Coordinates of C-alpha atoms in Angstrom, one line a residue:
M1 CA 0.0 0.0 0.0
D2 CA 1.1 3.5 -0.7
F3 CA 0.7 6.1 2.0
V4 CA 0.1 9.7 0.9
S5 CA -0.9 12.9 2.6
H6 CA -4.0 14.8 1.7
T7 CA -1.9 17.1 -0.4
E8 CA -0.5 14.3 -2.5
M9 CA -3.5 12.3 -3.6
P10 CA -3.4 11.0 -7.2
E11 CA -6.3 11.6 -9.5
N12 CA -9.3 9.3 -9.9
L13 CA -9.5 8.3 -6.2
T14 CA -12.8 7.3 -4.8
G15 CA -13.8 6.6 -1.2
K16 CA -14.0 2.9 -0.2
N17 CA -16.1 1.4 2.5
T18 CA -17.2 -1.9 0.9
P19 CA -15.3 -5.2 0.5
P20 CA -13.3 -5.0 -2.8
E21 CA -13.7 -7.7 -5.4
T22 CA -10.7 -10.0 -5.9
T23 CA -8.5 -8.4 -8.6
D24 CA -4.9 -8.2 -9.6
S25 CA -4.5 -5.3 -7.2
K26 CA -3.6 -7.9 -4.6
D27 CA -0.3 -8.4 -6.3
I28 CA 0.6 -4.7 -6.1
I29 CA 1.8 -4.1 -2.6
S30 CA 4.1 -1.3 -1.5
E31 CA 6.9 -1.6 1.0
N32 CA 4.7 0.0 3.8
E33 CA 1.9 -2.5 3.1
K34 CA 4.3 -5.4 3.4
E35 CA 5.3 -4.1 6.8
V36 CA 1.6 -4.0 7.8
N37 CA 1.1 -7.5 6.6
D38 CA 4.1 -8.7 8.4
L39 CA 2.9 -7.1 11.7
S40 CA -0.6 -8.5 11.2
A41 CA 0.8 -12.0 10.7
A42 CA 2.9 -11.7 13.8
V43 CA -0.1 -10.9 16.0
D44 CA -2.9 -13.1 14.4
V45 CA -5.5 -13.7 17.0
S46 CA -6.4 -17.3 17.8
P47 CA -10.2 -17.9 18.1
S48 CA -9.5 -19.8 21.3
L49 CA -8.3 -16.5 22.9
H50 CA -11.6 -14.7 22.4
L51 CA -13.8 -14.0 25.4
N52 CA -17.1 -15.8 25.1
H53 CA -19.7 -14.6 27.5
S54 CA -22.7 -16.5 26.3
N55 CA -22.3 -19.5 28.6
K56 CA -20.4 -17.9 31.4
A57 CA -21.4 -16.5 34.7
P58 CA -20.3 -13.0 35.6
I59 CA -16.6 -12.8 36.4
S60 CA -15.7 -13.2 40.0
P61 CA -14.5 -10.3 42.2
S62 CA -10.9 -11.3 41.9
Q63 CA -11.2 -10.8 38.1
I64 CA -13.2 -7.6 38.2
S65 CA -10.6 -5.9 40.4
P66 CA -7.3 -6.5 38.7
T67 CA -4.1 -5.0 40.1
D68 CA -1.8 -2.8 38.0
S69 CA 0.7 -5.6 37.5
E70 CA -2.0 -8.1 36.4
K71 CA -1.7 -9.3 32.8
F72 CA -4.2 -12.2 32.7
L73 CA -7.7 -12.7 34.0
V74 CA -7.7 -15.4 36.7
S75 CA -10.4 -17.6 38.0
S76 CA -11.7 -17.3 41.5
T77 CA -11.3 -19.9 44.1
E78 CA -14.2 -22.0 45.4
N79 CA -14.1 -20.1 48.7
D80 CA -14.5 -16.8 46.8
C81 CA -17.5 -18.2 44.9
T82 CA -19.1 -19.3 48.1
E83 CA -18.7 -15.9 49.7
V84 CA -20.0 -14.2 46.6
E85 CA -23.1 -16.4 46.5
K86 CA -23.9 -15.4 50.1
V87 CA -23.6 -11.7 49.3
K88 CA -25.6 -12.1 46.1
K89 CA -28.5 -13.7 48.0
S90 CA -28.7 -10.9 50.5
V91 CA -28.5 -8.3 47.8
R92 CA -31.2 -9.8 45.6
M93 CA -33.7 -9.3 48.5
K94 CA -32.6 -5.7 48.7
N95 CA -32.8 -5.2 45.0
N96 CA -36.3 -6.6 44.8
G97 CA -37.5 -4.1 47.4
E98 CA -35.8 -1.2 45.6
D99 CA -37.4 -2.2 42.3
E100 CA -40.9 -2.1 43.8
S101 CA -40.3 1.3 45.4
E102 CA -38.9 2.6 42.1
A103 CA -41.9 1.4 40.1
A104 CA -44.3 3.2 42.5
M105 CA -42.6 6.5 41.8
P106 CA -43.4 8.8 38.9
R107 CA -41.0 8.4 35.9
T108 CA -40.0 12.0 36.1
T109 CA -38.7 11.6 39.7
P110 CA -35.4 9.8 40.0
C111 CA -35.2 7.2 42.8
L112 CA -32.1 8.0 44.9
K113 CA -30.2 5.1 46.4
T114 CA -27.1 4.8 48.5
C115 CA -24.1 4.0 46.3
P116 CA -21.6 1.3 47.4
S117 CA -17.9 2.1 47.3
V118 CA -16.3 2.0 43.8
G119 CA -13.6 -0.5 44.7
A120 CA -16.1 -3.1 45.9
S121 CA -17.0 -6.2 43.9
L122 CA -19.4 -5.7 41.0
E123 CA -21.1 -9.0 41.9
K124 CA -22.8 -7.3 44.9
F125 CA -24.6 -4.8 42.8
L126 CA -25.9 -6.7 39.8
D127 CA -29.5 -7.4 39.3
P128 CA -29.8 -11.2 38.8
M129 CA -31.9 -10.7 35.7
V130 CA -29.1 -8.7 34.1
S131 CA -26.1 -10.6 35.0
N132 CA -27.0 -13.8 33.0
G133 CA -26.9 -12.0 29.7
E134 CA -30.7 -12.0 29.1
N135 CA -32.3 -9.3 27.0
I136 CA -34.5 -7.8 29.8
T137 CA -35.9 -4.9 27.8
G138 CA -37.2 -6.9 24.9
S139 CA -35.2 -4.8 22.5
S140 CA -33.8 -7.5 20.3
A141 CA -35.1 -5.8 17.1
V142 CA -33.3 -2.6 18.0
M143 CA -30.1 -4.5 18.8
D144 CA -30.4 -6.4 15.5
E145 CA -30.8 -3.2 13.5
A146 CA -27.8 -1.6 15.3
W147 CA -25.5 -4.6 14.6
E148 CA -26.5 -4.6 11.0
R149 CA -25.8 -0.9 10.6
L150 CA -22.5 -1.2 12.4
K151 CA -21.5 -4.0 10.1
N152 CA -22.5 -2.0 7.0
S153 CA -20.2 0.9 8.2
Y154 CA -17.0 -1.2 8.0
V155 CA -14.2 0.3 6.0
Y156 CA -12.0 -2.1 4.1
C157 CA -8.4 -1.9 3.0
R158 CA -7.1 -4.8 0.9
D159 CA -10.0 -7.0 2.0
K160 CA -9.4 -6.3 5.7
A161 CA -11.8 -4.3 7.9
V162 CA -9.7 -1.5 9.4
G163 CA -12.4 0.8 10.9
T164 CA -15.9 2.3 10.5
L165 CA -17.3 5.3 8.7
A166 CA -18.2 8.2 11.0
A167 CA -21.7 8.3 9.5
S168 CA -23.7 6.7 6.7
D169 CA -26.2 9.5 6.0
T170 CA -26.7 9.5 2.2
N171 CA -29.0 12.6 2.4
A172 CA -26.3 14.9 3.6
E173 CA -22.9 16.1 2.2
A174 CA -20.2 13.7 3.1
L175 CA -17.6 16.3 4.3
N176 CA -15.3 14.3 6.6
Y177 CA -18.0 11.9 7.9
N178 CA -16.9 9.3 5.3
Q179 CA -13.6 8.9 7.2
V180 CA -12.5 6.6 10.1
F181 CA -12.1 8.8 13.2
V182 CA -9.9 7.5 16.0
R183 CA -12.1 8.6 18.8
D184 CA -15.3 7.6 17.0
F185 CA -14.0 4.1 16.4
V186 CA -13.4 3.4 20.1
P187 CA -17.0 2.5 21.0
C188 CA -17.2 0.6 17.7
G189 CA -14.1 -1.4 18.6
L190 CA -15.5 -2.1 22.1
A191 CA -18.7 -3.4 20.6
C192 CA -16.8 -5.8 18.5
L193 CA -14.7 -6.9 21.5
M194 CA -17.8 -7.4 23.8
K195 CA -20.1 -9.2 21.4
T196 CA -20.4 -13.0 21.4
P197 CA -18.4 -14.3 19.8
A198 CA -15.9 -11.4 19.9
E199 CA -14.5 -9.9 16.6
P200 CA -11.1 -8.5 17.6
E201 CA -9.6 -8.7 14.2
I202 CA -11.0 -5.3 13.1
V203 CA -9.6 -3.7 16.3
K204 CA -6.2 -5.2 15.7
N205 CA -6.2 -3.9 12.1
F206 CA -7.3 -0.5 13.2
L207 CA -4.5 -0.3 15.8
L208 CA -1.9 -1.3 13.3
K209 CA -3.1 1.1 10.6
T210 CA -3.1 4.1 12.8
L211 CA 0.2 3.1 14.3
H212 CA 1.8 3.2 10.8
L213 CA 0.1 6.6 10.1
Q214 CA 1.7 7.9 13.3
G215 CA 5.1 7.1 11.8
R216 CA 4.6 9.4 8.8
E217 CA 5.9 12.9 8.6
K218 CA 3.1 15.2 9.7
R219 CA 3.4 18.6 8.0
I220 CA 0.9 21.5 8.2
D221 CA 1.9 24.3 5.9
N222 CA 5.6 24.8 6.8
F223 CA 5.4 23.3 10.3
T224 CA 6.1 19.7 11.2
L225 CA 4.2 18.1 14.1
A226 CA 5.8 15.9 16.7
E227 CA 6.4 12.2 16.1
G228 CA 4.0 11.1 18.7
V229 CA 0.9 12.8 17.2
M230 CA -1.8 10.3 16.2
P231 CA -4.2 11.1 13.3
A232 CA -7.6 12.5 13.9
S233 CA -8.9 10.4 11.1
F234 CA -8.0 8.6 7.9
K235 CA -9.7 7.6 4.7
V236 CA -9.2 4.6 2.4
L237 CA -9.1 5.5 -1.2
N238 CA -9.0 3.4 -4.3
D239 CA -6.5 4.4 -7.0
S240 CA -8.2 3.0 -10.1
K241 CA -5.1 3.6 -12.3
R242 CA -2.6 1.8 -10.0
K243 CA -5.3 -0.6 -8.7
N244 CA -4.3 -0.2 -5.1
D245 CA -5.7 1.1 -1.8
I246 CA -4.3 4.3 -0.4
L247 CA -4.6 5.7 3.2
A248 CA -5.0 9.5 3.4
A249 CA -4.7 10.8 7.0
D250 CA -5.7 14.0 8.6
F251 CA -3.6 15.2 11.6
G252 CA -5.6 18.4 12.0
G253 CA -4.4 20.1 8.8
I254 CA -7.8 19.9 7.1
A255 CA -9.9 19.8 10.2
I256 CA -12.1 22.8 11.3
G257 CA -9.8 25.1 13.2
R258 CA -6.6 23.3 12.1
V259 CA -6.1 21.8 15.6
A260 CA -4.4 18.5 16.1
P261 CA -6.3 16.0 18.3
V262 CA -4.7 15.6 21.7
D263 CA -7.1 12.8 22.6
S264 CA -6.4 10.5 19.7
G265 CA -3.2 9.1 21.2
F266 CA -4.9 8.5 24.6
W267 CA -7.9 6.7 23.0
W268 CA -5.4 4.6 21.0
I269 CA -3.6 3.4 24.2
I270 CA -6.9 2.8 26.0
L271 CA -8.3 0.7 23.1
L272 CA -5.0 -1.3 22.9
R273 CA -5.5 -2.2 26.6
S274 CA -9.1 -3.2 26.0
Y275 CA -8.0 -5.4 23.1
T276 CA -5.4 -7.1 25.3
K277 CA -7.9 -7.6 28.1
C278 CA -10.4 -9.2 25.7
T279 CA -8.1 -11.5 23.8
R280 CA -5.7 -12.2 26.7
D281 CA -3.1 -11.9 24.0
H282 CA -0.1 -9.7 24.8
S283 CA 1.7 -10.3 21.6
L284 CA 0.3 -7.2 19.9
S285 CA 1.1 -4.8 22.8
E286 CA 4.6 -6.3 23.2
L287 CA 5.6 -5.7 19.5
P288 CA 8.6 -3.3 19.4
E289 CA 6.7 -1.1 17.0
V290 CA 3.7 -0.9 19.3
Q291 CA 5.9 -0.3 22.3
R292 CA 7.6 2.5 20.4
G293 CA 4.2 4.0 19.4
M294 CA 3.1 4.2 23.1
K295 CA 6.4 5.7 24.1
L296 CA 6.2 8.4 21.4
I297 CA 2.7 9.4 22.6
L298 CA 3.8 9.5 26.3
D299 CA 7.1 11.3 25.6
L300 CA 5.2 14.0 23.9
C301 CA 2.9 14.5 26.9
L302 CA 5.5 14.0 29.6
S303 CA 8.1 16.3 28.2
D304 CA 9.5 19.0 30.4
G305 CA 8.4 22.6 29.9
F306 CA 7.3 25.7 31.8
D307 CA 4.3 24.0 33.5
T308 CA 3.9 24.2 37.2
F309 CA 0.9 21.9 37.2
P310 CA 0.8 18.2 36.4
T311 CA -2.1 18.7 34.0
L312 CA -1.7 18.9 30.3
L313 CA -2.0 22.3 28.6
C314 CA -4.3 22.2 25.5
A315 CA -5.9 24.4 22.9
D316 CA -9.6 24.7 22.1
G317 CA -10.8 22.0 19.7
C318 CA -8.4 19.3 20.8
S319 CA -10.9 16.8 22.0
M320 CA -14.4 15.6 21.3
I321 CA -15.4 19.2 21.5
D322 CA -13.5 20.1 18.4
R323 CA -14.6 23.7 17.9
R324 CA -14.0 26.8 19.9
M325 CA -16.0 26.4 23.2
G326 CA -13.7 28.0 25.8
I327 CA -12.1 24.8 26.9
Y328 CA -8.6 26.0 26.3
G329 CA -6.1 25.6 29.2
Y330 CA -6.5 22.4 31.2
P331 CA -9.9 20.8 30.2
I332 CA -11.1 18.0 32.4
E333 CA -11.8 15.6 29.4
I334 CA -8.1 15.7 28.4
Q335 CA -6.8 15.4 31.9
A336 CA -9.0 12.3 32.6
L337 CA -8.0 10.7 29.3
F338 CA -4.4 11.5 30.0
F339 CA -4.6 9.8 33.4
F340 CA -6.4 6.8 31.9
A341 CA -3.8 6.4 29.2
L342 CA -0.9 6.7 31.7
R343 CA -2.4 3.9 33.9
S344 CA -3.2 1.7 30.8
A345 CA 0.4 2.1 29.6
Q346 CA 1.7 1.1 33.0
Q347 CA 0.2 -2.3 32.4
M348 CA 1.6 -2.7 28.9
L349 CA 5.0 -1.0 28.8
K350 CA 8.0 -3.3 29.0
P351 CA 10.9 -2.1 31.2
E352 CA 13.6 -3.0 28.6
R353 CA 15.9 -0.3 27.4
D354 CA 14.4 3.1 28.1
G355 CA 11.1 1.6 29.3
K356 CA 12.0 1.5 32.9
E357 CA 12.8 5.2 33.1
L358 CA 9.5 6.0 31.3
I359 CA 7.5 3.9 33.7
E360 CA 9.1 5.8 36.6
R361 CA 8.1 9.1 35.0
I362 CA 4.6 7.8 34.6
D363 CA 4.3 6.8 38.2
K364 CA 5.4 10.2 39.4
R365 CA 3.0 12.0 37.0
I366 CA 0.0 9.8 38.0
A367 CA 0.5 10.6 41.7
A368 CA 0.8 14.3 41.0
L369 CA -2.1 14.4 38.5
S370 CA -4.4 12.4 40.9
Y371 CA -3.7 14.8 43.7
H372 CA -4.2 17.9 41.6
I373 CA -7.5 16.8 40.1
Q374 CA -9.0 15.5 43.3
N375 CA -8.1 18.7 45.2
Y376 CA -8.6 21.5 42.7
Y377 CA -11.2 20.3 40.2
W378 CA -13.6 18.9 42.7
L379 CA -16.8 20.8 43.5
D380 CA -19.6 20.0 45.8
F381 CA -21.9 22.1 48.0
T382 CA -19.3 22.4 50.8
Q383 CA -16.5 23.4 48.4
L384 CA -18.7 25.8 46.6
N385 CA -19.4 27.5 49.9
N386 CA -15.7 27.7 50.5
I387 CA -15.0 29.3 47.1
Y388 CA -17.8 31.7 47.8
R389 CA -15.9 32.9 50.9
Y390 CA -12.4 32.9 49.2
K391 CA -10.0 35.7 50.1
T392 CA -7.9 37.0 47.2
E393 CA -4.3 38.0 46.9
E394 CA -3.2 35.2 49.2
Y395 CA 0.6 34.5 49.1
S396 CA 2.9 31.6 49.9
H397 CA 2.3 27.8 50.1
T398 CA -0.3 28.3 52.9
A399 CA -2.8 29.9 50.5
V400 CA -6.2 28.3 50.2
N401 CA -7.2 30.3 47.1
K402 CA -4.1 29.1 45.2
F403 CA -5.3 30.1 41.8
N404 CA -6.5 33.6 42.9
V405 CA -10.1 32.9 41.8
I406 CA -12.4 35.9 42.4
P407 CA -15.6 34.7 44.2
E408 CA -17.6 37.1 42.1
S409 CA -16.8 35.0 39.0
I410 CA -19.0 32.2 40.2
P411 CA -22.0 32.1 37.8
D412 CA -25.5 32.5 39.1
W413 CA -26.8 29.2 37.6
L414 CA -24.4 27.2 39.7
F415 CA -26.1 28.1 43.0
E416 CA -29.3 26.6 41.7
F417 CA -27.6 23.6 40.0
M418 CA -25.5 22.4 42.9
P419 CA -27.5 20.1 45.1
L420 CA -26.8 19.5 48.8
R421 CA -26.0 15.9 47.9
G422 CA -23.6 15.3 45.0
G423 CA -20.6 16.8 43.3
Y424 CA -18.5 16.7 40.1
L425 CA -15.2 17.7 38.5
I426 CA -15.5 21.1 37.0
G427 CA -14.4 21.8 33.4
N428 CA -11.2 23.7 33.9
V429 CA -8.8 25.2 36.5
S430 CA -6.1 27.8 35.8
P431 CA -4.9 31.1 37.2
A432 CA -7.8 33.3 38.1
R433 CA -10.2 30.9 36.3
M434 CA -12.6 28.1 37.2
D435 CA -14.8 26.9 34.5
F436 CA -17.7 25.5 36.5
R437 CA -19.5 23.9 33.6
W438 CA -20.4 20.2 33.8
F439 CA -18.7 18.0 31.2
L440 CA -19.8 14.4 31.1
V441 CA -16.9 12.8 29.3
G442 CA -14.3 14.0 31.8
N443 CA -16.4 12.9 34.8
C444 CA -17.2 9.5 33.5
I445 CA -13.7 8.8 32.4
A446 CA -12.5 9.9 35.8
I447 CA -14.7 7.2 37.4
L448 CA -13.6 4.5 35.0
S449 CA -9.9 5.2 35.5
S450 CA -10.3 5.7 39.3
L451 CA -9.0 9.3 38.9
V452 CA -11.6 10.3 41.5
T453 CA -11.9 8.7 44.9
P454 CA -14.8 6.3 45.6
V455 CA -16.5 9.0 47.6
Q456 CA -16.3 11.4 44.7
A457 CA -17.5 8.8 42.2
T458 CA -20.5 8.2 44.4
A459 CA -21.2 12.0 44.5
I460 CA -21.0 12.2 40.7
M461 CA -23.7 9.6 40.4
D462 CA -25.8 11.4 43.1
L463 CA -25.6 14.6 41.1
I464 CA -26.7 12.8 37.9
E465 CA -29.8 11.5 39.7
E466 CA -30.5 14.8 41.4
R467 CA -30.2 16.7 38.1
W468 CA -31.8 14.1 35.8
A469 CA -34.0 16.5 34.0
D470 CA -31.0 18.8 33.2
L471 CA -28.4 16.2 32.3
I472 CA -30.5 13.4 30.8
G473 CA -33.9 14.9 29.9
E474 CA -35.7 13.5 26.9
M475 CA -32.4 12.2 25.3
P476 CA -29.2 11.2 27.0
L477 CA -26.8 12.8 27.5
K478 CA -25.7 16.4 27.8
I479 CA -22.1 16.8 26.6
A480 CA -21.9 20.0 28.6
Y481 CA -24.1 21.9 30.9
P482 CA -25.3 24.7 30.8
A483 CA -25.3 26.2 27.4
L484 CA -23.5 29.5 26.6
E485 CA -26.0 32.2 25.6
G486 CA -26.1 35.8 24.5
H487 CA -22.9 37.9 24.9
Q488 CA -21.1 35.0 26.5
W489 CA -21.8 32.8 23.5
R490 CA -20.5 35.5 21.1
I491 CA -17.2 36.0 22.9
V492 CA -16.5 32.4 23.9
T493 CA -17.5 30.6 20.7
G494 CA -16.8 33.4 18.2
C495 CA -20.5 33.5 17.2
D496 CA -20.3 29.9 16.1
P497 CA -23.6 29.2 14.2
K498 CA -23.3 25.5 14.9
N499 CA -22.8 25.8 18.6
T500 CA -25.8 28.0 19.3
R501 CA -27.4 27.5 22.7
W502 CA -28.5 24.0 23.5
S503 CA -27.1 22.6 20.3
Y504 CA -24.2 20.5 19.2
H505 CA -21.3 21.0 21.8
N506 CA -23.1 23.9 23.4
G507 CA -25.5 22.0 25.6
G508 CA -26.5 19.5 23.0
S509 CA -27.4 15.8 23.8
W510 CA -25.2 13.1 22.5
P511 CA -26.5 9.5 22.5
V512 CA -23.0 8.1 22.0
L513 CA -22.1 9.1 25.6
L514 CA -24.6 6.4 26.8
W515 CA -21.8 3.8 26.9
L516 CA -19.6 6.0 29.2
L517 CA -22.5 6.6 31.6
T518 CA -23.4 2.9 31.6
A519 CA -19.8 1.9 32.4
A520 CA -19.6 4.5 35.2
C521 CA -23.0 3.4 36.6
I522 CA -22.0 -0.3 36.7
K523 CA -18.7 0.5 38.4
T524 CA -20.3 2.6 41.1
G525 CA -23.1 0.0 41.7
R526 CA -25.9 2.1 40.1
P527 CA -27.0 0.1 37.0
Q528 CA -30.5 1.3 37.5
I529 CA -29.5 4.8 36.3
A530 CA -28.1 3.3 33.1
K531 CA -31.1 1.1 32.5
R532 CA -33.4 4.0 32.8
A533 CA -31.3 6.1 30.3
I534 CA -31.2 3.1 27.9
E535 CA -35.0 2.8 27.9
V536 CA -35.2 6.5 26.9
V537 CA -32.8 5.9 24.0
E538 CA -34.5 2.8 22.7
Q539 CA -37.8 4.6 22.3
R540 CA -36.4 7.3 20.0
L541 CA -33.1 6.4 18.3
P542 CA -34.3 3.9 15.7
K543 CA -37.3 6.0 14.8
D544 CA -35.2 9.1 14.5
G545 CA -32.5 7.4 12.3
W546 CA -29.7 7.2 14.9
P547 CA -28.7 10.9 14.7
E548 CA -25.4 12.3 15.9
Y549 CA -26.9 14.7 18.5
Y550 CA -30.1 16.3 19.7
D551 CA -31.0 20.0 20.4
G552 CA -33.0 21.7 23.0
K553 CA -32.7 22.2 26.7
T554 CA -34.2 18.7 27.3
G555 CA -32.9 17.1 24.0
C556 CA -36.3 17.0 22.3
Y557 CA -35.2 17.9 18.8
I558 CA -33.0 16.1 16.3
G559 CA -29.9 18.3 15.9
K560 CA -30.3 21.0 13.2
Q561 CA -27.1 19.8 11.4
A562 CA -27.0 16.3 12.9
R563 CA -26.0 13.4 10.6
K564 CA -28.3 10.4 10.7
Y565 CA -27.0 6.9 11.0
Q566 CA -24.0 8.1 13.0
T567 CA -21.9 5.1 13.6
W568 CA -20.7 5.9 17.1
T569 CA -24.3 6.6 18.2
I570 CA -25.1 3.1 17.1
A571 CA -22.0 1.6 18.8
G572 CA -22.6 3.6 22.0
Y573 CA -26.0 2.0 22.4
L574 CA -24.6 -1.5 21.6
V575 CA -21.8 -1.1 24.2
A576 CA -24.2 0.1 26.8
K577 CA -26.5 -2.8 26.2
L578 CA -23.7 -5.4 26.2
M579 CA -22.4 -4.1 29.5
I580 CA -25.9 -4.0 31.1
E581 CA -26.6 -7.6 29.9
N582 CA -23.2 -8.8 30.9
P583 CA -21.5 -6.5 33.4
S584 CA -18.3 -8.5 33.3
N585 CA -17.5 -6.7 30.1
L586 CA -16.7 -3.7 32.2
V587 CA -13.3 -5.2 33.0
M588 CA -12.2 -4.2 29.5
I589 CA -12.6 -0.5 30.1
S590 CA -12.2 0.0 33.8
L591 CA -9.3 0.4 36.2
E592 CA -9.5 -0.2 40.0
E593 CA -8.2 2.3 42.5
D594 CA -4.4 2.3 42.8
K595 CA -3.7 2.0 46.6
K596 CA -0.2 3.3 46.1
I597 CA -1.4 6.7 45.1
A598 CA -1.4 8.9 48.3
K599 CA -4.7 10.5 49.1
P600 CA -4.7 14.4 49.1
R601 CA -4.4 16.3 52.3
L602 CA -6.3 19.5 52.4
T603 CA -4.7 22.3 54.4
R604 CA -6.1 25.7 55.3
S605 CA -4.4 29.1 55.0
T606 CA -3.4 31.0 58.1
S607 CA -5.7 33.8 56.8
W608 CA -8.7 31.5 56.6
T609 CA -11.7 32.7 58.6
C610 CA -14.9 30.8 59.4

């Protein structure tokens, strides 16, 4: 295969997302394609390594809570099973009572329940009707349609599935929705890994293709990007003259705003770990080329600079919110993904050569980042009251108001939004600035990666239940809350006509986020929250044509510019259903709390007054 940039595409190229017919083009293979084939052959996945959940009970507590050094899923002992059965019997009685009380309540009022600790065994929280893999909602037709549409979105390169189209809406202009996006493919890849039987081959091919694209020279105008940058997306084109497939990658040079995706590399590492957990096959992650790819990503993020914070400095548009939305600085989504990728890499990096030094750097950064986020990004009623009473111009290490935040900058909506019970990680923290907006991706990823403490994870779930109408509404889920309006919208978004109030990134509702909410709910022992959200989605998504996003304060309207048959909307629903029906799937995308990370100690200033 030949690899060309978007500025070097030959003529007569057409997009390709269907399996090609067998032609003489198979005999035309470039040097780069040979390398890909060699790598693929080296890491062929044996069917015997696939996880098959159809005839298995949920994984035991010893498997659901792996340690950082764990590489294989292990079976529980008979004693462990006996203890789990005792616990499950007592919990089933409790769950039955809760279900009755919940059914008696109006649908518009969330039923609040005490949340167990995050680190506890998942077995204790699972409804017995859910844990055996049965389809409790009777939504097999919706599932069948979703699987069919996901399959039809596959993109092929030389007869191998290498990714999925972003959308398959034939009634709208293609733009870049006919490409394979790294972040979009993650829920698609997870769906393929979680299904029965698993289909890890497409995930392996995707990981290898993007790895090779990472190794290309990345030039935008006259500036060359760093080696570790992963592409935002790529497209498979067919050269009819040369009878060959060509990969054309975008590293931000043709994206809106010309911003390179910071999150692509993090998602790539996270998906690599999920692949390894599913197949139990470490041969892919241990390849020298894959090890080098991880190191390039991490070296880029761990490089020394002028930063005094362990967080990662980012521009607007560098994540899922890929347009100007005022998230520049240290957005919570990037910090949570950064932490998740660091901890995932811990489990896969080999200490040979420079690997040991990199692992030590990762350990130090994880501890510092965890402390920083848990201390300075956390907001609940008590902390809000503390900020409300902040003194300014505090000096020295004893200062409480370390970022010199002016209390008058607290927005009015926050005093009504913040319940007495619950809390969340705010959107951004930097000198003289706290972005108090709620961002779902960062908060859910923080739970899955154990960036937050068990108490904080519980509080995030409490907040979602308390503010169900605001964050869930008629269509899960708000990507950000609240929306920017009026003068604030004009100065923060640059009068962006797509990000008008309660639309798109500006308070729009994104069904793809359902899988993140479901994973966080299962981990915190609150599957009833996810089940309720899934029921809302099932009633509308198939009828509406699986749109990308919804508009309106409650998410009533299909987005004004939303593509229909959005692939990650379809995959997000599938992953959510697969986890609810078999919660042991959570082990692929969840990390338990690292006991070695010291808990933060909050100190007060000598100038503090109560």
